[in-house]
Coordinates of N, CA, C and O in Angstrom, one line a residue:
X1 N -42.4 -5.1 15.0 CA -42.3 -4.8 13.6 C -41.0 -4.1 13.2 O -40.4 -4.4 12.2
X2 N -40.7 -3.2 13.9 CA -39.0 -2.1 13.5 C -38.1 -3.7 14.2 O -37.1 -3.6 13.4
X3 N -38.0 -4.5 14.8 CA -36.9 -5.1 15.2 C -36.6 -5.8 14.4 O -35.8 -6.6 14.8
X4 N -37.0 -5.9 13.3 CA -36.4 -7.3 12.2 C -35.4 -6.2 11.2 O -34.4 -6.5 10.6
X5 N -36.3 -4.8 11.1 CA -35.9 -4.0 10.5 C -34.6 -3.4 10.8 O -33.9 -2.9 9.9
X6 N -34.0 -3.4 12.1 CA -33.3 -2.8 13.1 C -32.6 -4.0 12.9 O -31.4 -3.9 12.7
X7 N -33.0 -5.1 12.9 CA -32.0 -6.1 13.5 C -31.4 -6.1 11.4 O -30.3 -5.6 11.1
X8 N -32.0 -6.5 10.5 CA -31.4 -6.8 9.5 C -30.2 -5.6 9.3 O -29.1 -6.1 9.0
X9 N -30.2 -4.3 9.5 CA -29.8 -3.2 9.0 C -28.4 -3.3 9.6 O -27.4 -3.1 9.0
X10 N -28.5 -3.7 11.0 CA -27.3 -3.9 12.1 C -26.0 -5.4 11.2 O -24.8 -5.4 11.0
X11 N -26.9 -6.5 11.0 CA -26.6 -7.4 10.5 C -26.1 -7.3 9.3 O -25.3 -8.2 9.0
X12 N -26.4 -6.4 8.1 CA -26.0 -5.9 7.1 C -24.8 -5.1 7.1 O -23.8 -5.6 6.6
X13 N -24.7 -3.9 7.8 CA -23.8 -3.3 8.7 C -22.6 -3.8 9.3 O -21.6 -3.1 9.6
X14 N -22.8 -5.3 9.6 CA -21.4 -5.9 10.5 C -20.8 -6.7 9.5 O -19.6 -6.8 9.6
X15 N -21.3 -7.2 8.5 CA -21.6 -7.6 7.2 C -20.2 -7.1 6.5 O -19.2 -7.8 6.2
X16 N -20.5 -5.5 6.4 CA -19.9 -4.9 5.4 C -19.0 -4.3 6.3 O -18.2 -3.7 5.6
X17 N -18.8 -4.1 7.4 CA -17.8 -3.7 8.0 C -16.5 -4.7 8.1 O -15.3 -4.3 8.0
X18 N -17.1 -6.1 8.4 CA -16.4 -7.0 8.5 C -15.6 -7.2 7.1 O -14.4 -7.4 7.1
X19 N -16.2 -7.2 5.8 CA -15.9 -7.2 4.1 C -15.0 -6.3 4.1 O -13.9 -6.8 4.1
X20 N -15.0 -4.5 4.2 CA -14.2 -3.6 4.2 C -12.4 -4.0 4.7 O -11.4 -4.2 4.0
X21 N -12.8 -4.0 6.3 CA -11.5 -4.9 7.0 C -10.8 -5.8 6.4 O -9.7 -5.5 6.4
X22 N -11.0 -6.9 5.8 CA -10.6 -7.5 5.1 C -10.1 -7.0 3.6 O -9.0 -7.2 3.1
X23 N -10.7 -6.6 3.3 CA -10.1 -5.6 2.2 C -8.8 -4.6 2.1 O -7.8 -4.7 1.4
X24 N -9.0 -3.8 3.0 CA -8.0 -3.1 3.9 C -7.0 -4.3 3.8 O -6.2 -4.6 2.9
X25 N -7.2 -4.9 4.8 CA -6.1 -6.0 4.8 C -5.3 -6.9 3.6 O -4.2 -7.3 3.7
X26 N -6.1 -7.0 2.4 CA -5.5 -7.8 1.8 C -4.7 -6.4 1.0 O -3.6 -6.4 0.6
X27 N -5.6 -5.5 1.0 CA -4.2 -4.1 0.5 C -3.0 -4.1 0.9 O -1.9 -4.4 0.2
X28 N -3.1 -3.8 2.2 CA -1.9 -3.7 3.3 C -0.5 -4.6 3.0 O 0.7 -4.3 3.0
X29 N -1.5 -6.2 2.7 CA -0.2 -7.1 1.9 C 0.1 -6.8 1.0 O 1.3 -6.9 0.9
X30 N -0.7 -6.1 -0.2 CA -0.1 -6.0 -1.5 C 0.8 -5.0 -1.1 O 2.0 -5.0 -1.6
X31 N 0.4 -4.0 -0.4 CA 1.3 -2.9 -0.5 C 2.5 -3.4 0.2 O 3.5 -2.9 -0.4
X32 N 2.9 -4.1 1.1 CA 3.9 -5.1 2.1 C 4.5 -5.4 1.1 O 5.4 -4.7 0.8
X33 N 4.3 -6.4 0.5 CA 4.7 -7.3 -1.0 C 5.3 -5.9 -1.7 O 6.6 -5.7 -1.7
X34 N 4.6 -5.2 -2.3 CA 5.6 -4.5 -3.3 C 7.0 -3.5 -3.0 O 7.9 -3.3 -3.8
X35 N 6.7 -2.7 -1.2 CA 7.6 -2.6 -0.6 C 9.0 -3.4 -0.4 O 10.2 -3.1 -0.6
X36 N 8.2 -4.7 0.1 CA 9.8 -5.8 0.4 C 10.5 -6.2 -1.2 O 11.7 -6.7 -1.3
X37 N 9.7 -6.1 -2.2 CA 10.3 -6.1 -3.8 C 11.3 -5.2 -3.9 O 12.4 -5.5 -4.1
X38 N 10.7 -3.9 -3.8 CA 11.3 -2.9 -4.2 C 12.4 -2.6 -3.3 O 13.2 -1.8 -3.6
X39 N 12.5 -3.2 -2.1 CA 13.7 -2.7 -1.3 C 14.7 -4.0 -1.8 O 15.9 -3.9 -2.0
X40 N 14.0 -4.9 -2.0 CA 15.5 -6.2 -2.7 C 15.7 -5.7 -4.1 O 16.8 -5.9 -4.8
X41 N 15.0 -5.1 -4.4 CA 15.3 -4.8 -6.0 C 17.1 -3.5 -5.9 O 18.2 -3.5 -6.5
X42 N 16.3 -2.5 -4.8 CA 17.4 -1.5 -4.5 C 18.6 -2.3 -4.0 O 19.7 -2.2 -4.5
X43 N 18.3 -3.1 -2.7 CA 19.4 -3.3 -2.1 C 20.2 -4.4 -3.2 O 21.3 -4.6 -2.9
X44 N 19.7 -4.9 -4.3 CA 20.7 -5.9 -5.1 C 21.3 -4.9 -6.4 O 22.3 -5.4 -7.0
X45 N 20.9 -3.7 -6.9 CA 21.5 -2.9 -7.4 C 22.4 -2.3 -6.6 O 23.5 -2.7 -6.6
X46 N 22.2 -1.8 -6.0 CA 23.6 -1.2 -5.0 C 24.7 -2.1 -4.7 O 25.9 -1.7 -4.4
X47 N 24.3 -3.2 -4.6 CA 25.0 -4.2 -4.3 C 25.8 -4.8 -5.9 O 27.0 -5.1 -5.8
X48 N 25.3 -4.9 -6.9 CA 26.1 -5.1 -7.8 C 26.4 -3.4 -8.4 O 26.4 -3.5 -9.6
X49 N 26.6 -2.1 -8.1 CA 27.1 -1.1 -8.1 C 25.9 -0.4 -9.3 O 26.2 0.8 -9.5
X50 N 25.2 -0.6 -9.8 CA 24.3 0.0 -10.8 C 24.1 1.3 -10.6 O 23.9 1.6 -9.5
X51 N 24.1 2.2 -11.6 CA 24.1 3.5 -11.7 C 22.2 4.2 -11.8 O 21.9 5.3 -11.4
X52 N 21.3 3.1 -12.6 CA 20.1 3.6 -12.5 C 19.0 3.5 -11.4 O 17.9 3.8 -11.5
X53 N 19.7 2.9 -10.5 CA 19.0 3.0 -9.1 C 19.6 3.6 -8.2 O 20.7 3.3 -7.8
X54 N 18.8 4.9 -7.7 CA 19.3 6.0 -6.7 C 19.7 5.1 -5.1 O 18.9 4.2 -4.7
X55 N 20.8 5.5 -4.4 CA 21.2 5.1 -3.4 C 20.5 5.3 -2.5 O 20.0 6.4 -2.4
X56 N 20.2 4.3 -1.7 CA 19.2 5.1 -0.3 C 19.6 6.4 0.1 O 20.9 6.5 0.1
X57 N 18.9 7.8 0.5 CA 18.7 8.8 1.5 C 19.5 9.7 -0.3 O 20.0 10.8 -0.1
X58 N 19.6 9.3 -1.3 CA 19.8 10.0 -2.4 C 18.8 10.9 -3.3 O 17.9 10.1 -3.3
X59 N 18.4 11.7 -3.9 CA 17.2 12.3 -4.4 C 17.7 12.4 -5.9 O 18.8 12.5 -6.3
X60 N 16.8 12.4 -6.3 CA 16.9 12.1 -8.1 C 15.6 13.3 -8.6 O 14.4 13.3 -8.4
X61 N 16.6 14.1 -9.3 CA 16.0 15.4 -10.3 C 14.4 15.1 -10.7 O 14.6 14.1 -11.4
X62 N 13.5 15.1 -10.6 CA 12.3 15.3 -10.8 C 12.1 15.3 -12.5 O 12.8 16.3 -12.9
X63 N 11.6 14.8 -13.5 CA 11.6 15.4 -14.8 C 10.7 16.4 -14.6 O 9.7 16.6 -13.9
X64 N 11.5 17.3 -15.8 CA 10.2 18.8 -16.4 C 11.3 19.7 -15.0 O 11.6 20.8 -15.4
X65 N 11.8 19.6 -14.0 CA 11.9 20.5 -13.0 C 13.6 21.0 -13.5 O 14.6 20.4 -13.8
X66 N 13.5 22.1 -13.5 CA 14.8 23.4 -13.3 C 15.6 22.9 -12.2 O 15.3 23.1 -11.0
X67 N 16.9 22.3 -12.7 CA 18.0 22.6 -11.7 C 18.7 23.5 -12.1 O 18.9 23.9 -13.2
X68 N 19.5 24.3 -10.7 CA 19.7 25.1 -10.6 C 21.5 25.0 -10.8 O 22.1 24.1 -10.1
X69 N 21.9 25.8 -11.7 CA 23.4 25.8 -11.6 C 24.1 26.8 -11.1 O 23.4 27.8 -11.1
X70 N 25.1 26.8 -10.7 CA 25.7 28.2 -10.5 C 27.1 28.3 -10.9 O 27.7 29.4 -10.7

């Protein structure tokens, strides 16, 4: 009587574990995808010399934040 119960719950369980993973995964691409965008997007501004895309290893003022002068 518990083993159909046991057994469905397990079966449910591998179910949605299996769904999850896949999920994960099709993220993982999107987020891959928008990475390899964003790095052609940079590397073809820099390449035609554009001023509103920060250079790689460059840091860009934060809005609202206080720089500091001296």
């Amino acid at each position: 009587m518990i083993r159909p119960v046991v057994r469905g719950t397990i079966k449910t369980s591998v179910k949605l574990a299996v769904d999850v993973k896949r999920a994960a995964h099709e993220i993982n691409e999107d987020i891959s995808d928008i990475a390899a965008e964003a790095s052609a997007e940079a590397f073809a501004a820099d390449v035609r010399g554009d001023a509103e895309v920060p250079r790689q290893g460059t840091k860009k003022p934060r809005a609202g934040k206080a720089v500091a002068t001296d």
